[in-house]
Coordinates of C-alpha atoms in Angstrom, one line a residue:
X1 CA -8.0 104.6 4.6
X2 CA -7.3 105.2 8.4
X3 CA -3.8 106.6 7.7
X4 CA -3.3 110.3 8.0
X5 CA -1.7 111.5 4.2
X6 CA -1.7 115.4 5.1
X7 CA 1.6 115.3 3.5
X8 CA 2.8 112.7 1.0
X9 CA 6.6 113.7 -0.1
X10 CA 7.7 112.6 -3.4
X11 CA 11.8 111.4 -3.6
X12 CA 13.5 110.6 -6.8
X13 CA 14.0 106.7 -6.5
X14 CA 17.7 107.0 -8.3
X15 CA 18.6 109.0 -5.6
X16 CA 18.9 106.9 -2.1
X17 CA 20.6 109.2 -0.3
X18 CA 17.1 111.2 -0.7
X19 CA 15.3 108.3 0.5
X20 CA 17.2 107.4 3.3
X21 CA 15.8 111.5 4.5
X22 CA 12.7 110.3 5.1
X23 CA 13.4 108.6 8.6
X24 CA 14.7 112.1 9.4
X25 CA 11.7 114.3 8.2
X26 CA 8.8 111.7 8.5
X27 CA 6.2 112.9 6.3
X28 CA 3.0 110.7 6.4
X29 CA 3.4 109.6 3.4
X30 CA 6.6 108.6 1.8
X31 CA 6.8 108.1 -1.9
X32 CA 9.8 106.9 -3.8
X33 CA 9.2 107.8 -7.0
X34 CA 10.0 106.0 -10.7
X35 CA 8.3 108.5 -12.7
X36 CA 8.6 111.5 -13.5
X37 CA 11.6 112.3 -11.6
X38 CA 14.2 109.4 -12.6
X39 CA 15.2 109.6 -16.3
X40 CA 14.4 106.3 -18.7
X41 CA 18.4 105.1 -18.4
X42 CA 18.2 105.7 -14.8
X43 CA 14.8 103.3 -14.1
X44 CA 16.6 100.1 -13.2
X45 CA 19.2 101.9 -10.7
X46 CA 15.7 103.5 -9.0
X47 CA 14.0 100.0 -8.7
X48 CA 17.2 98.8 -7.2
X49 CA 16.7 101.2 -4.7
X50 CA 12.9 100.7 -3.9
X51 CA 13.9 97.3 -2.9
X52 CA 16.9 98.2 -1.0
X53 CA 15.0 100.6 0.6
X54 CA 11.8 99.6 1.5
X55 CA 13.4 96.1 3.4
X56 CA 15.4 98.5 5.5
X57 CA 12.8 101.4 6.5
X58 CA 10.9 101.7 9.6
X59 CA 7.4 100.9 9.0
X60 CA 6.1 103.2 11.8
X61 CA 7.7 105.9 11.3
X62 CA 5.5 106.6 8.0
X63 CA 3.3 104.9 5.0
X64 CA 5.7 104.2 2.2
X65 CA 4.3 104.2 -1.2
X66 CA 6.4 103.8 -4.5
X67 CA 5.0 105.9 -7.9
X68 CA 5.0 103.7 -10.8
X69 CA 5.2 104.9 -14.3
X70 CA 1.7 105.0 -16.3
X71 CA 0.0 102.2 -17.2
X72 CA 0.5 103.4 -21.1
X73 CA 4.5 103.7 -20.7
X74 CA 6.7 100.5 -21.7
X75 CA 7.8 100.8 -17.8
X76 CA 4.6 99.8 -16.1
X77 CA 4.9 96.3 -16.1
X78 CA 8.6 96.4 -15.0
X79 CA 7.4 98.2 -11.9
X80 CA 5.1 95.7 -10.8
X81 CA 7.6 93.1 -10.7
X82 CA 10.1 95.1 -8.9
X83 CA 7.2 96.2 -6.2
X84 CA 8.3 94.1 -2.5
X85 CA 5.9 93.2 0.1
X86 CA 6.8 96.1 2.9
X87 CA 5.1 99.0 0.9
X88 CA 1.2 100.3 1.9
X89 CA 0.5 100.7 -1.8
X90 CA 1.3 101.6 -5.1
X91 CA 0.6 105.1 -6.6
X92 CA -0.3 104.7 -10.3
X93 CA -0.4 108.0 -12.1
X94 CA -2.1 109.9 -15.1
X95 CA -5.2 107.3 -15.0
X96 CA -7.7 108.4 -17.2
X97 CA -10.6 105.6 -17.0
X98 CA -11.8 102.8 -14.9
X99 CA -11.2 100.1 -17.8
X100 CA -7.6 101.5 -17.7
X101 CA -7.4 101.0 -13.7
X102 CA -9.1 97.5 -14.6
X103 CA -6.1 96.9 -17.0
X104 CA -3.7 98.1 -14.3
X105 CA -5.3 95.5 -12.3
X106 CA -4.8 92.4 -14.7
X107 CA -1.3 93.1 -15.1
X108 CA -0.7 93.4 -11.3
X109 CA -3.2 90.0 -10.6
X110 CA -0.7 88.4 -13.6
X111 CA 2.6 89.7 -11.2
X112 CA 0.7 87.9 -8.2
X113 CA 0.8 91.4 -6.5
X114 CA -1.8 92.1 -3.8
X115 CA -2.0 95.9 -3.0
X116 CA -4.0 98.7 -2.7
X117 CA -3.8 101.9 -5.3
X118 CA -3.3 105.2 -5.2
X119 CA -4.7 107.0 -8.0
X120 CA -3.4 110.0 -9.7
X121 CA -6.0 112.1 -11.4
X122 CA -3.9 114.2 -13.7
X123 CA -5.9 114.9 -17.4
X124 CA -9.1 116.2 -18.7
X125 CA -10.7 112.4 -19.2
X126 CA -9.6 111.2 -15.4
X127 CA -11.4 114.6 -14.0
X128 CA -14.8 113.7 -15.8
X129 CA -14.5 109.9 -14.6
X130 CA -13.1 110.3 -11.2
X131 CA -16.4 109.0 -9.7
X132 CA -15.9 105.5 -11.7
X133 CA -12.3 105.8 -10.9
X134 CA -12.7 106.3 -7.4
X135 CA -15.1 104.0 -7.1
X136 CA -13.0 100.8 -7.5
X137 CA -12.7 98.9 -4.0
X138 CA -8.9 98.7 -4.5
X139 CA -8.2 102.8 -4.1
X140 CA -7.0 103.6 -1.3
X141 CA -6.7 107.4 -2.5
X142 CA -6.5 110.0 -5.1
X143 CA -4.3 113.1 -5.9
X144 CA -4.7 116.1 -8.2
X145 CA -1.9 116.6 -10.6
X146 CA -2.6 120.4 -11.3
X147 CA 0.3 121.0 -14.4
X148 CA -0.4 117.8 -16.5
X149 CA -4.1 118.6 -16.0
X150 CA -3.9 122.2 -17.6
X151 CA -0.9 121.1 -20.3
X152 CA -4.0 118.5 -21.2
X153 CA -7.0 121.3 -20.9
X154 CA -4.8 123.5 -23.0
X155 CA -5.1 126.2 -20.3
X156 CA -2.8 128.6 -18.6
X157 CA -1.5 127.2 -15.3
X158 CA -1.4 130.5 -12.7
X159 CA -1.1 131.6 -9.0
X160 CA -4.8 132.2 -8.6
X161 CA -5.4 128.6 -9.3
X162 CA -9.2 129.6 -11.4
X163 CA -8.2 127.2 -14.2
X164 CA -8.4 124.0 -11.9
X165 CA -11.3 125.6 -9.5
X166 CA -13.5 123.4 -10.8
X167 CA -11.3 120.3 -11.5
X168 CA -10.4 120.0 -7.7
X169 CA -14.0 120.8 -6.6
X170 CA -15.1 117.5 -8.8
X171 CA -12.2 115.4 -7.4
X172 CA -13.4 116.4 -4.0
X173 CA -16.9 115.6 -4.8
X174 CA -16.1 111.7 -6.3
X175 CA -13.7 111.4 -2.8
X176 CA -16.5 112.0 -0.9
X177 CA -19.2 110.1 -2.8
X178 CA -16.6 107.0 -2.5
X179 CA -15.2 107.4 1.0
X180 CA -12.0 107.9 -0.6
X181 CA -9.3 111.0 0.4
X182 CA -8.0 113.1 -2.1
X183 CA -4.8 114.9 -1.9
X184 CA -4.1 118.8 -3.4
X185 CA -1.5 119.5 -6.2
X186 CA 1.8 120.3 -5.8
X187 CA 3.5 123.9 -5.5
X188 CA 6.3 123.8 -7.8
X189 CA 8.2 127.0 -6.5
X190 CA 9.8 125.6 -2.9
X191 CA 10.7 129.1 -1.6
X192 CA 6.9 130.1 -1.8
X193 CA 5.6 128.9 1.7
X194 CA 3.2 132.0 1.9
X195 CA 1.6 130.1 -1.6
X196 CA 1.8 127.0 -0.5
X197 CA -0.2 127.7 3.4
X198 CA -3.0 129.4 0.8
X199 CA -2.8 126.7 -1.8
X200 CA -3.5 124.5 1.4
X201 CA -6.2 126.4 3.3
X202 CA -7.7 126.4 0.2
X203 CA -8.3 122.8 -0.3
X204 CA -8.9 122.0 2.9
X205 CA -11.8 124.1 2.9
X206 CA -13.0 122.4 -0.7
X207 CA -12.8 118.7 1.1
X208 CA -8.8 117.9 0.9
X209 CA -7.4 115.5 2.9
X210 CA -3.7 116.6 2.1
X211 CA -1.3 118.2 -0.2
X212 CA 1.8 116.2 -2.2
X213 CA 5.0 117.8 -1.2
X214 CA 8.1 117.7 -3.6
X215 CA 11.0 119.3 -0.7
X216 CA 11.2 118.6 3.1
X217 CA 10.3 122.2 3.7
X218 CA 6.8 121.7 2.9
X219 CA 5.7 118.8 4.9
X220 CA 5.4 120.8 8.2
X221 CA 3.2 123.2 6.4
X222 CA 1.1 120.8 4.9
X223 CA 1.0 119.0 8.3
X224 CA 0.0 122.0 9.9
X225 CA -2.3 123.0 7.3
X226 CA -4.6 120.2 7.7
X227 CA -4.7 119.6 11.2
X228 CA -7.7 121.6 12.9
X229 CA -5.5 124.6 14.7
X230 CA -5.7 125.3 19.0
X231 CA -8.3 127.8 18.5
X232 CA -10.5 125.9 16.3
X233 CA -10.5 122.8 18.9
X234 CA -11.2 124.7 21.4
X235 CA -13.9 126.7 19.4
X236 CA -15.6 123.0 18.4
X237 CA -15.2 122.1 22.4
X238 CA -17.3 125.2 23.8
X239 CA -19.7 124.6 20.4
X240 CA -20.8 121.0 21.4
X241 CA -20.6 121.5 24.6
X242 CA -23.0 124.4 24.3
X243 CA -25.3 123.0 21.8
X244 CA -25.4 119.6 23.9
X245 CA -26.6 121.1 26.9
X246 CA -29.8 123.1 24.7
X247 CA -30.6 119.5 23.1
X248 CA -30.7 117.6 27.1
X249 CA -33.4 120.7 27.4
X250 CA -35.2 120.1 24.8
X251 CA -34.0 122.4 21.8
X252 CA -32.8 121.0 18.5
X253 CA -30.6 124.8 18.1
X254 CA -28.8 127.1 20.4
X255 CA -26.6 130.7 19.8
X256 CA -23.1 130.3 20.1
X257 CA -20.9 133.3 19.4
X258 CA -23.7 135.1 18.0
X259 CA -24.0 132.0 15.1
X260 CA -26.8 129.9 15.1
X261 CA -26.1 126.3 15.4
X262 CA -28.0 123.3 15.1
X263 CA -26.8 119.6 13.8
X264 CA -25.0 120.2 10.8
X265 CA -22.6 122.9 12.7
X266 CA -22.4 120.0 15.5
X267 CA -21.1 117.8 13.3
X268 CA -18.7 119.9 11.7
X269 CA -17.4 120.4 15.0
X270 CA -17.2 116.9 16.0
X271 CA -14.9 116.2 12.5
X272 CA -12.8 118.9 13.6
X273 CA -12.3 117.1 17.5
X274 CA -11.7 113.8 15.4
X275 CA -9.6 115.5 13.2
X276 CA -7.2 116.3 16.2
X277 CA -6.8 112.8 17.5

């Protein structure tokens, strides 16, 4: 997926006066949500709204994505056939196998809807099959759903973030192994921006394309966050330019800033420069 999601911001789909925000804070991802967030007697007013919505937004301005309810939930189906043409994909959540993303599949080939999938990796089962999950040509991306993965684990959900170390570290390996990004957890406490920059450095450094983002404030931090800094584009800049001059003179490794640097730290410099464009 070309499409920068450093920050995908999540919107209650019963509420359009929310959704008609994200003109004014343009996240890169906008996601009108009919899970979690809109109560069971309030599904068919948020559909409503997906439609109204999405065949009024401006389509540069940001992706657009609606969240469906799970594949298990009486809703799912009801979803598809309310899903119209203008969105960049559908965000599916709690998937827990690749036969249940196949089943999520049928039902959308029976609704003669044609669209990519964002995955949500959210319990103990999706973590250990993420690889197969992510492996289906129709993803266009994952996320990390860090509370309903510890309420599954039976685990303690805390600041430090130990108890999903792991789980985050093997949704970053299946991203990579399948060319697919994959999005950090949310911070649930809004007021926390000193958490949330952490929370961010954090899984950038693990192989995080983005973070989901549940209040405007947090889409310029995420943005930030995952967008290679002044310092360290010019740092990559004097790197290759450095090492490029020692390889047209025959050496495969130069010092740079009293660091050794050969290939591998060349190309880690080149993804930052390519980051930044």
């Amino acid at each position: 997926m070309t499409q920068k999601l450093r920050s995908m911001l999540f919107a209650p789909g019963n509420k359009l006066e929310l959704l008609e925000k994200f003109s004014k804070i343009q996240p890169d991802a906008a996601v009108i949500d009919l899970e979690d967030s809109v109560p069971d007697a309030e599904k068919f007013d948020a559909r409503k709204n997906l439609l109204e919505f999405a065949s009024k937004a401006n389509h540069n301005q940001f992706a657009l994505f609606a969240r469906v309810n799970p594949i298990s939930s009486g809703h799912f189906e009801f979803d598809i056939q309310a899903i119209p043409p203008q969105l960049d994909g559908i965000i599916i959540p709690k998937v827990n196998s690749a036969e249940e993303l196949g089943k999520a599949q049928e039902i959308l080939i029976k609704n003669s809807v044609e669209i990519g999938v964002i995955v949500g990796i959210e319990t103990v089962q999706g973590v250990a099959s993420a690889n197969e999950i992510l492996g289906n040509e129709s993803v266009l991306a994952a996320y990390f759903g860090a509370e309903d993965y510890v309420l599954d684990l039976g685990g303690v959900r805390t600041v430090e973030n130990d108890e999903v170390f792991v789980a985050r570290s093997l949704l970053a390996i299946a991203g990579r192994l399948n060319g697919v990004p994959v999005i950090d957890q949310i911070v649930a406490d809004i007021a926390d921006s000193e958490r949330f920059t952490k929370e961010a450095k954090q899984a950038r450094a693990l192989g995080f394309s983005g973070k989901l983002c549940i209040h405007p404030s947090q889409v310029s931090l995420a943005n930030r966050s995952f967008s290679p800094s002044v310092e360290e584009i010019e740092r990559a800049k004097e790197l290759l330019s450095i090492y490029e001059q020692a390889v047209s003179q025959g050496s495969a490794s130069v010092v740079f800033d009293g660091q050794m640097v050969d290939e591998a730290l060349a190309k880690q410099a080149r993804r930052i420069l390519d980051l930044s464009n």
